[in-house]
Coordinates of C-alpha atoms in Angstrom, one line a residue:
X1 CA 106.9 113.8 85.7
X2 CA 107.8 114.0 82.2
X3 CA 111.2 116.0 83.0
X4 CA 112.1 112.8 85.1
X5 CA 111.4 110.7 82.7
X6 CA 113.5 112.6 80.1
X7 CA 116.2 112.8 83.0
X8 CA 116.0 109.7 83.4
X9 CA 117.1 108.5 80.0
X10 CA 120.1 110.8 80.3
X11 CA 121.0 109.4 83.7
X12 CA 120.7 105.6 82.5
X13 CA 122.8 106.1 79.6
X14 CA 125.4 108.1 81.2
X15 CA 125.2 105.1 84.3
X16 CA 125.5 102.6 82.0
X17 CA 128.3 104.1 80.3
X18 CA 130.2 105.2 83.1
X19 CA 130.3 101.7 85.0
X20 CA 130.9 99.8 81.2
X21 CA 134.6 102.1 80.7
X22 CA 134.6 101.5 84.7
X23 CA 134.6 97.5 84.2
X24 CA 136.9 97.4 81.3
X25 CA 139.7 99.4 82.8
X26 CA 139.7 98.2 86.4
X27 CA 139.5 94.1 85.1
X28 CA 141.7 94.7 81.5
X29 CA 143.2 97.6 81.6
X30 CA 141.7 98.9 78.2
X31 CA 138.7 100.7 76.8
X32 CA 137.4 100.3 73.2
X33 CA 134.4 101.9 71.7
X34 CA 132.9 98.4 70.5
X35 CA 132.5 97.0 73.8
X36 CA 131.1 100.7 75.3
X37 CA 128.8 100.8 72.0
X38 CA 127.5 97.0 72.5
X39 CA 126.6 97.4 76.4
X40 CA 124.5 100.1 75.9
X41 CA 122.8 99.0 72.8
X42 CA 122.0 95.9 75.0
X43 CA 121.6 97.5 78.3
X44 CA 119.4 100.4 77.8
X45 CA 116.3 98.3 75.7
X46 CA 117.0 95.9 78.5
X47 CA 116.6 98.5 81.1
X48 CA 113.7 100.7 79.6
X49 CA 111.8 97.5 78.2
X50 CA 111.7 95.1 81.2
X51 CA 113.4 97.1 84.7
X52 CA 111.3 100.3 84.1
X53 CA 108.0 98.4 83.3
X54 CA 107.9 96.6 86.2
X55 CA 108.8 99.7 88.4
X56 CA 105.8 101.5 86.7
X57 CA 103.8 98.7 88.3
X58 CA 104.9 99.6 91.8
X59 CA 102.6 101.4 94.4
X60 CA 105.8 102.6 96.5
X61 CA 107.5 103.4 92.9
X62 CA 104.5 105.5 91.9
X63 CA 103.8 107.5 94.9
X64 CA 107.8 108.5 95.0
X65 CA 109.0 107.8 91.9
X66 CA 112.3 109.9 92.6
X67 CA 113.3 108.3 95.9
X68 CA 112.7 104.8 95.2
X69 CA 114.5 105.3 91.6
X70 CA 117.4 106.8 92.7
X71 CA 117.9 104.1 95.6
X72 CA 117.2 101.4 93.1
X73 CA 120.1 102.9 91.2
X74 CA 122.4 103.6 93.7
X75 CA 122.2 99.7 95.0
X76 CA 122.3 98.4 91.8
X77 CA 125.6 100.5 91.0
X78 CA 127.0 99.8 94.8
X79 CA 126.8 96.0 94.1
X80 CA 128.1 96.1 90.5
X81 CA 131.1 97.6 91.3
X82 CA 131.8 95.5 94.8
X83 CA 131.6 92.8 92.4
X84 CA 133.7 93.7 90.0
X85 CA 137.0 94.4 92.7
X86 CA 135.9 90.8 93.7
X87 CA 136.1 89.2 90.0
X88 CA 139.4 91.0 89.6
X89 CA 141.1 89.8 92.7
X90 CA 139.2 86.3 92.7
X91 CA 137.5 85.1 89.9
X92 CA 133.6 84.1 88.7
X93 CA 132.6 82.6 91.6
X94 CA 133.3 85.6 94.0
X95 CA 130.4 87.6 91.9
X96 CA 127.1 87.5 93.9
X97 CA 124.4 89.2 93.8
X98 CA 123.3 89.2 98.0
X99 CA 123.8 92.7 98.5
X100 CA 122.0 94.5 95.7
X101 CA 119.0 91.3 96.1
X102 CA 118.8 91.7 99.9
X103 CA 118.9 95.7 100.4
X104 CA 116.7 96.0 97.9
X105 CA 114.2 92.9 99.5
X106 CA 114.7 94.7 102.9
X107 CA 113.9 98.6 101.5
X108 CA 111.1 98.1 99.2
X109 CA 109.3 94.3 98.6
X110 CA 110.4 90.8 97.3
X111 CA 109.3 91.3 93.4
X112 CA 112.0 94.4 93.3
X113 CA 114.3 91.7 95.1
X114 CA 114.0 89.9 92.4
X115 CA 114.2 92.5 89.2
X116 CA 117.3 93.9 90.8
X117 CA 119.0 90.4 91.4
X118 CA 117.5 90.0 87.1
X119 CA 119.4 93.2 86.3
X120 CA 122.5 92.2 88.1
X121 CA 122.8 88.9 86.3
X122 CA 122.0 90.3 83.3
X123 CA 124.7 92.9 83.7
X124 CA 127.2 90.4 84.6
X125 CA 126.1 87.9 81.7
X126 CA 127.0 90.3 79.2
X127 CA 130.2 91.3 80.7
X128 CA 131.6 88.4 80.6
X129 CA 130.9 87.4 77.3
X130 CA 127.0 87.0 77.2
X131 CA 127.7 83.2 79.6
X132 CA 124.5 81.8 79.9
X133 CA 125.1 79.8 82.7
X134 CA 126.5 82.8 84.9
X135 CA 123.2 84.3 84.7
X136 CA 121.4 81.6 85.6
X137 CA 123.5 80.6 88.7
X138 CA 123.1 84.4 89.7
X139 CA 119.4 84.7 89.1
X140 CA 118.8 82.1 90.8
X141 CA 121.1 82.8 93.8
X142 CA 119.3 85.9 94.1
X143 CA 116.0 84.6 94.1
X144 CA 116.5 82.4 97.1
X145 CA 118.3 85.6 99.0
X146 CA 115.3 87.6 97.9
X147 CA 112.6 84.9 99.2
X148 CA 114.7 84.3 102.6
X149 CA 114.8 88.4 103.3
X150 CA 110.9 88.4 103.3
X151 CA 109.5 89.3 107.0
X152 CA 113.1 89.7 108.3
X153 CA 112.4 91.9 111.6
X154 CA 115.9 91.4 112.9
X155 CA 119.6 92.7 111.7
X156 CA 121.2 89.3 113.2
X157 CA 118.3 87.4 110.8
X158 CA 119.9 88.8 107.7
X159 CA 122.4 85.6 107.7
X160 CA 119.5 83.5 106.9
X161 CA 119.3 85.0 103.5
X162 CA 123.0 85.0 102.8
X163 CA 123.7 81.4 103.9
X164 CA 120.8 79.9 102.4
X165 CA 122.4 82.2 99.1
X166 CA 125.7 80.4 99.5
X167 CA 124.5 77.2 99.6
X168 CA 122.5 77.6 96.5
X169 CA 125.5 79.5 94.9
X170 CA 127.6 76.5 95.2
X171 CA 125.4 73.5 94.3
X172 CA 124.9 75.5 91.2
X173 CA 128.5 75.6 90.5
X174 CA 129.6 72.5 91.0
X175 CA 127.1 71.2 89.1
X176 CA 127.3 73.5 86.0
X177 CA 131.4 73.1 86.2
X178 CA 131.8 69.9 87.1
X179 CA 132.6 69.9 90.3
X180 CA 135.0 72.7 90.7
X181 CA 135.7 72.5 94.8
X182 CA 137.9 75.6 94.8
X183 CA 134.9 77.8 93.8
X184 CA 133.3 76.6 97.4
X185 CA 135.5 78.7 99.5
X186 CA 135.5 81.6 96.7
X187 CA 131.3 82.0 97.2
X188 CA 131.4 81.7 100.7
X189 CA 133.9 84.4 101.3
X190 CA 132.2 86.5 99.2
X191 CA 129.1 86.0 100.1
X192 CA 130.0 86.6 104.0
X193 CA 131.8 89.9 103.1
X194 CA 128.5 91.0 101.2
X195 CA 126.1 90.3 103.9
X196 CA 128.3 93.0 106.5
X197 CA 128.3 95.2 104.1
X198 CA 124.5 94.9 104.2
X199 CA 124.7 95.5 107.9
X200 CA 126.7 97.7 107.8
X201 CA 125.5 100.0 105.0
X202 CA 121.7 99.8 105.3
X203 CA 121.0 102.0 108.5
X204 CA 123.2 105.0 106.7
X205 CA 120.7 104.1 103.4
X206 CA 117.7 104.1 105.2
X207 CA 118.5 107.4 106.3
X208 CA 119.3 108.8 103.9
X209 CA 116.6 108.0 101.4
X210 CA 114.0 107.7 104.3
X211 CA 113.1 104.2 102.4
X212 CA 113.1 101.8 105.6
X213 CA 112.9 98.0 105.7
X214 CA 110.8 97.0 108.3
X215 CA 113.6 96.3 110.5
X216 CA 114.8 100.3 110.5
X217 CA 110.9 101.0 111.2
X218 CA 110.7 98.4 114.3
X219 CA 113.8 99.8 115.9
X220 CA 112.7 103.3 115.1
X221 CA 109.2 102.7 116.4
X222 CA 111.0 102.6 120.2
X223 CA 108.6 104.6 122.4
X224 CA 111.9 106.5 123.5
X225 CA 112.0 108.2 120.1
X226 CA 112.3 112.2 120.7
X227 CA 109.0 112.9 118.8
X228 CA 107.0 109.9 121.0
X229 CA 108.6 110.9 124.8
X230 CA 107.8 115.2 123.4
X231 CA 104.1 113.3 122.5
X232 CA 103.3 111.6 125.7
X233 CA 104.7 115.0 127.9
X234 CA 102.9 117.3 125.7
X235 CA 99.8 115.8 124.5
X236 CA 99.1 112.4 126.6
X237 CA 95.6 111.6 125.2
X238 CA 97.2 111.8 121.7
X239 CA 100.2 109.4 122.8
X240 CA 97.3 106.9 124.4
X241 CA 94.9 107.4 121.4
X242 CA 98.2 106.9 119.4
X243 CA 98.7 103.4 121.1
X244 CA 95.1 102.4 120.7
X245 CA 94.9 103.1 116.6
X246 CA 98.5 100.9 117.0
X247 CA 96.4 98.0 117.9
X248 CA 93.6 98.3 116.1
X249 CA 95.8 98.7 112.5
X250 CA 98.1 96.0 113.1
X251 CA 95.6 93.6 113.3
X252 CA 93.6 95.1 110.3
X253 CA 96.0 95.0 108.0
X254 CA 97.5 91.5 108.8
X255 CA 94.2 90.2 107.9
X256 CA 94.8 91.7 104.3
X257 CA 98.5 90.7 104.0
X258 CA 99.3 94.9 104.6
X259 CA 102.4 95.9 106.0
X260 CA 101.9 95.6 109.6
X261 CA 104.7 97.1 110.9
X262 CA 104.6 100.2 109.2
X263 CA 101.2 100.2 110.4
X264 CA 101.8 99.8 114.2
X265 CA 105.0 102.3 113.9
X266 CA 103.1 105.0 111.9
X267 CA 100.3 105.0 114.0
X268 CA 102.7 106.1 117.0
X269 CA 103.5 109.2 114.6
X270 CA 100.2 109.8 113.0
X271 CA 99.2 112.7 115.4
X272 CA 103.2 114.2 116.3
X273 CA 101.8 117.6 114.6
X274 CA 99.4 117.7 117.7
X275 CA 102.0 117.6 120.4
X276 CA 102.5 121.7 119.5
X277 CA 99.1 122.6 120.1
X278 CA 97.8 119.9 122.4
X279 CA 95.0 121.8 124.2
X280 CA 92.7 122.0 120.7
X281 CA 92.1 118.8 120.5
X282 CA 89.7 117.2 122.9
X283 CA 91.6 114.3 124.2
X284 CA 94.1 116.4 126.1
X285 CA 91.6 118.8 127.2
X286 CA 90.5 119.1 131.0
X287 CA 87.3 120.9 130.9
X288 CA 88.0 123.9 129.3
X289 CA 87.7 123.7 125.5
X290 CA 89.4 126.5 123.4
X291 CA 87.6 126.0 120.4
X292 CA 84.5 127.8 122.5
X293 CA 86.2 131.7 122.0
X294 CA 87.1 131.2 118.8
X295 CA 85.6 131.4 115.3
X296 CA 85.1 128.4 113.4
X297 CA 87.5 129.5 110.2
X298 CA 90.2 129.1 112.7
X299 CA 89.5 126.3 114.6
X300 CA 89.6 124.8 111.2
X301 CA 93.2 126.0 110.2
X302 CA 94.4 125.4 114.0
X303 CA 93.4 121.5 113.3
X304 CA 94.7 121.7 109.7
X305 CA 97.8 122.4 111.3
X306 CA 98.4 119.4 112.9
X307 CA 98.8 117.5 109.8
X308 CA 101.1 120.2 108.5
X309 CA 103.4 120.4 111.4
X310 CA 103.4 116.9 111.7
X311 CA 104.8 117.1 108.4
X312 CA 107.8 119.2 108.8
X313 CA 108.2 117.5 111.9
X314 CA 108.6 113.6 110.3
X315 CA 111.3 115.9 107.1
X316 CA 113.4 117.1 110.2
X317 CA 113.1 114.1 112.1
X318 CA 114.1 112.1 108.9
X319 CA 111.3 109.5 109.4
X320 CA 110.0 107.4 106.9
X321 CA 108.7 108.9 103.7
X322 CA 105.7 106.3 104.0
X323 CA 105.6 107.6 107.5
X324 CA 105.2 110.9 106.3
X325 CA 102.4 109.8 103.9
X326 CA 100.6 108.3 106.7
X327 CA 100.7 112.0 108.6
X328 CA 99.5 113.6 105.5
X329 CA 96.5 111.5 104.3
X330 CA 95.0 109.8 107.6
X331 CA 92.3 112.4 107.3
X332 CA 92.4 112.8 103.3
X333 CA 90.0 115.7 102.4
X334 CA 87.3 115.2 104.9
X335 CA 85.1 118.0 106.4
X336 CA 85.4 119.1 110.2
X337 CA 81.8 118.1 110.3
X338 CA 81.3 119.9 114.0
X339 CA 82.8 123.7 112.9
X340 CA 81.4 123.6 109.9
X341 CA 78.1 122.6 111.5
X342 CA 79.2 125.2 114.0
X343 CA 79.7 127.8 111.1
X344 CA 76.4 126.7 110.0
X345 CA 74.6 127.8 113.2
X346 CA 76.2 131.2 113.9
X347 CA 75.6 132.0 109.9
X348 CA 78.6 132.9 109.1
X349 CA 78.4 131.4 105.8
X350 CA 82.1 130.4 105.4
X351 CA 82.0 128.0 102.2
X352 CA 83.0 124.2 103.3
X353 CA 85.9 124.3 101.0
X354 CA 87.4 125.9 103.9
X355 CA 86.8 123.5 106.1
X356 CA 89.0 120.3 104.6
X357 CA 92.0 118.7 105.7
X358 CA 94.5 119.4 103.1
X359 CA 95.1 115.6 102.1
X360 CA 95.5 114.1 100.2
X361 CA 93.2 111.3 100.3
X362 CA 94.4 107.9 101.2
X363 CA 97.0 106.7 98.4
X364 CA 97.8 102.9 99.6
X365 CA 96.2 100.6 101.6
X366 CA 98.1 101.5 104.5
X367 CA 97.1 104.8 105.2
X368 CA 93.7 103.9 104.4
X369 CA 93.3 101.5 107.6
X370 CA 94.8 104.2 109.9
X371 CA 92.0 106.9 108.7
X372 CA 89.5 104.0 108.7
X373 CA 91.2 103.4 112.7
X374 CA 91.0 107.0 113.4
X375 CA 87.6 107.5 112.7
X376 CA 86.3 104.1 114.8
X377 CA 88.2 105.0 117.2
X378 CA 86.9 108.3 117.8
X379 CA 83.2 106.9 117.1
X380 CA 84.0 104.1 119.7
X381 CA 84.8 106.9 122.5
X382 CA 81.3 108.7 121.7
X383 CA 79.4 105.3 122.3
X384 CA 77.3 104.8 125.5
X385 CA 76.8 100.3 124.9
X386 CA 79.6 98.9 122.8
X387 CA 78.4 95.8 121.3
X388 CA 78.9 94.0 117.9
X389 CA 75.6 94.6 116.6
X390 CA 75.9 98.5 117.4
X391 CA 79.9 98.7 116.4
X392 CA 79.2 96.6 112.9
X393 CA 76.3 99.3 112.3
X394 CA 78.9 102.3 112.5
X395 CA 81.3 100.8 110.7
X396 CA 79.2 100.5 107.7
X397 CA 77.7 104.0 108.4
X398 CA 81.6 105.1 108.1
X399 CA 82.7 102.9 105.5
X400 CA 79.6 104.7 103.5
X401 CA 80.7 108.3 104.1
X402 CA 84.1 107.7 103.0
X403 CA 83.0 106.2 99.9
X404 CA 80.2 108.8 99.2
X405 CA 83.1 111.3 99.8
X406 CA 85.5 109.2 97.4
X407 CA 88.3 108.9 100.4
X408 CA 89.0 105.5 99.3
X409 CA 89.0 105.7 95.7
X410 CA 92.9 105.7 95.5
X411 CA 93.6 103.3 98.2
X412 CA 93.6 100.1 96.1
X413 CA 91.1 98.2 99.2
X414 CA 88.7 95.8 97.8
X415 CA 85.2 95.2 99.6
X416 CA 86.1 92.0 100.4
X417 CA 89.4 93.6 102.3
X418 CA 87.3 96.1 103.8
X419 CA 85.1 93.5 105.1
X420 CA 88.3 91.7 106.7
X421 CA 89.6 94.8 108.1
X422 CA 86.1 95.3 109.8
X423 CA 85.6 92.2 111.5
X424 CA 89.3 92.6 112.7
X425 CA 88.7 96.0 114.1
X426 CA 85.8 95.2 116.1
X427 CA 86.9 92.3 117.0
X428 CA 90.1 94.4 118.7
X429 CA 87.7 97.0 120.3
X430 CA 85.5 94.7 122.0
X431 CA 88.7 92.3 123.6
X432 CA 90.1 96.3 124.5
X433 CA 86.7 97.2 125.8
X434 CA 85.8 93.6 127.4
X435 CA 83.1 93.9 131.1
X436 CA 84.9 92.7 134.2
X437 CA 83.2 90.6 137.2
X438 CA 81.9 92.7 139.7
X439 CA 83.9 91.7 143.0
X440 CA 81.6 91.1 146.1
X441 CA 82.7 92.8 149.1
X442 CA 84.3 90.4 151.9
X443 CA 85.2 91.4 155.4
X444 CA 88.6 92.2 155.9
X445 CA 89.5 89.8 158.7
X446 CA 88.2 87.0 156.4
X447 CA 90.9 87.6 153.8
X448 CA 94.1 88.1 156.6
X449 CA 96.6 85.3 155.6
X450 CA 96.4 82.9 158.4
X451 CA 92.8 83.0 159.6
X452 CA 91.6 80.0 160.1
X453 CA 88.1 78.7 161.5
X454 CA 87.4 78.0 164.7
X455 CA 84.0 76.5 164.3

């Protein structure tokens, strides 16, 4: 971590330096060492002081520093430079900042919308001769972009943000220069270009990085998906069971203001590392139980497996790095309570080390609900009477071994958030589980359309 960070500094400067000769030759034709010497001496505190400390503050940032970095980055320099062939053909109002605000809304969460549309402005505030009143017209342009791309779950949606950005754009203009009309056309050009760009740019970035906004994760979460048809052929319990946690996570984690999509679309890809071995686990057995002829050691490493292949199979796949998290900590570090218990009984005095999932524990409140899912769900199956009273009891009992086994102490879940996502889930399991009528029996010639009586 402390390489990157020293990388870092050499990458920023270099940046910074790079798109400062950029701007001067492309828009004047002319580089001086003054100009290079007073971006950077601006630029860099500004970047290091207020961009960097805000990113440190990140969950997403600090579980992958590198991807989310470098993507930040790479927007940021995308939209600089898109701007700056648009101030040299147009003029000031053709500068917007919709495209770096609304990828960067759309790929990681509104408060980085909004530092990237405050680096943006600031960059463009000082390159044209620190004007105030640009940076405020762009900042807060970009604000309304970023607060319109919230909880977009559609590509057609995204010209809710850019319009509602051009409007803003030009009241701001007109009012700042008195009423200059010919910026009106200016903005709105610009500002329709940006927002295809964005359309057309943000699939290839998605997968590329493997940062997805939750519209890449809702079309990507199509039950056609290779890995989800070679799930349901393979290993068909896992592929219902899959569904089932689907429902019980979304739910959850839209009563604590989660990410509910990423939920639902994770859960279908939680188990994929099962579809290779899909007899060993129980749900897509018929009878016969493998684990019966072997010793415990290996059942152990046959189920750690499944988190490991499921691994590799999200890289080769490309799926969401998130996703990918969600494979990996679903079960954290937690004991296979029945091998070890079955090394236990045939003595063979294997040390329980050996019998963890290789984790790690849950790192965001996201994967957090999905072990908390897993593990009801699985208790659920196992119960004779579903009721509240009994489901509320094992919940608890759960919620108790995960914290006495510190599972959660990374998550970032308050008890009053676990209390939430319990009443959710059990709530979920017993409309899933709900009794039925029993039907009396009727005589067949009763019921044949027509019948009518005589009497």
């Amino acid at each position: 971590m402390k390489k990157f960070n020293k990388l870092k500094i050499v990458i920023i400067v270099l940046n910074f330096s790079i798109l400062s000769i950029f701007s001067e030759i492309f828009l004047w034709k002319n580089v001086t060492i003054e100009f290079l010497y007073n971006s950077l001496l601006i630029l860099i505190p500004f970047w290091f002081g207020i961009i960097e400390f805000f990113m440190n503050k990140n969950k997403k940032f600090k579980l992958h520093p590198k991807n989310y970095w470098a993507t930040f980055l790479t927007v940021l320099d995308i939209g600089i430079v898109l701007n700056i062939i648009a101030l040299k053909y147009y003029s000031d109002p053709a500068i917007s900042p919709v495209f770096v605000t609304v990828m960067i809304t759309l790929m990681m969460d509104f408060y980085m919308g909004l530092l990237i549309s405050l680096g943006f402005s600031f960059y463009f505030a000082l390159l044209l001769g620190s004007s105030f009143k640009l940076f405020i017209i762009l900042f807060i342009t970009g604000n309304v972009a970023a607060y319109f791309s919230k909880n977009l779950y559609s590509r057609v949606r995204i010209i809710i943000p850019a319009f509602s950005a051009i409007i803003v754009q030009i009241i701001s203009y007109l009012l700042y220069y008195q009423f200059d009309y010919e910026a009106i056309p200016v903005i709105s050009f610009s500002n329709f270009i940006q927002m295809l760009l964005i359309l057309g740019v943000l699939p290839y970035l998605e997968y590329i990085t493997r940062i997805y906004s939750d519209i890449g994760l809702l079309e990507l979460g199509n039950l056609n998906h290779p890995l989800l048809r070679k799930l349901s052929f393979n290993a068909s319990g896992t592929y219902y069971h899959s569904l089932i946690i689907a429902n019980l996570v979304e739910s959850a984690s839209e009563s604590i203001n989660a990410n509910p999509v990423l939920l639902r679309v994770g859960s279908y890809f939680h188990d994929i590392g099962k579809s290779l071995r899909p007899l060993f686990f129980t749900e897509n057995q018929k009878g016969i139980n493998p684990h019966d002829k072997i010793n415990p050691k290996l059942s152990a490493i046959i189920l750690n497996k499944h988190v490991t292949d499921g691994i590799e199979l999200a890289r080769k796949y490309r799926l969401p790095i998130l996703i990918e998290d969600l494979i990996a900590q679903h079960h954290g570090t937690r004991i296979k309570r029945y091998f070890f218990h079955k090394n236990l009984e045939q003595e063979l005095n294997i040390p329980a080390e050996e019998f963890r999932y290789p984790g790690p524990i849950p790192q965001f409140k996201e994967s957090a609900i999905l072990m908390i899912a897993d593990n009801i769900e699985a208790i659920t199956r196992s119960m004779k009477e579903l009721n509240k009273k009994t489901l509320s009891e094992r919940f608890d009992k759960l919620i108790q071994d995960l914290f006495f086994e510190g599972q959660l102490d990374d998550c970032g879940l308050t008890l009053s958030e676990i209390n939430k996502i319990k009443d959710s889930m059990i709530e979920t399991i017993l409309n899933m589980n709900h009794s039925r009528i029993s039907y009396p029996e009727i005589p067949q010639e009763l019921l044949k359309e027509g019948n009518k009586n005589e009497n």
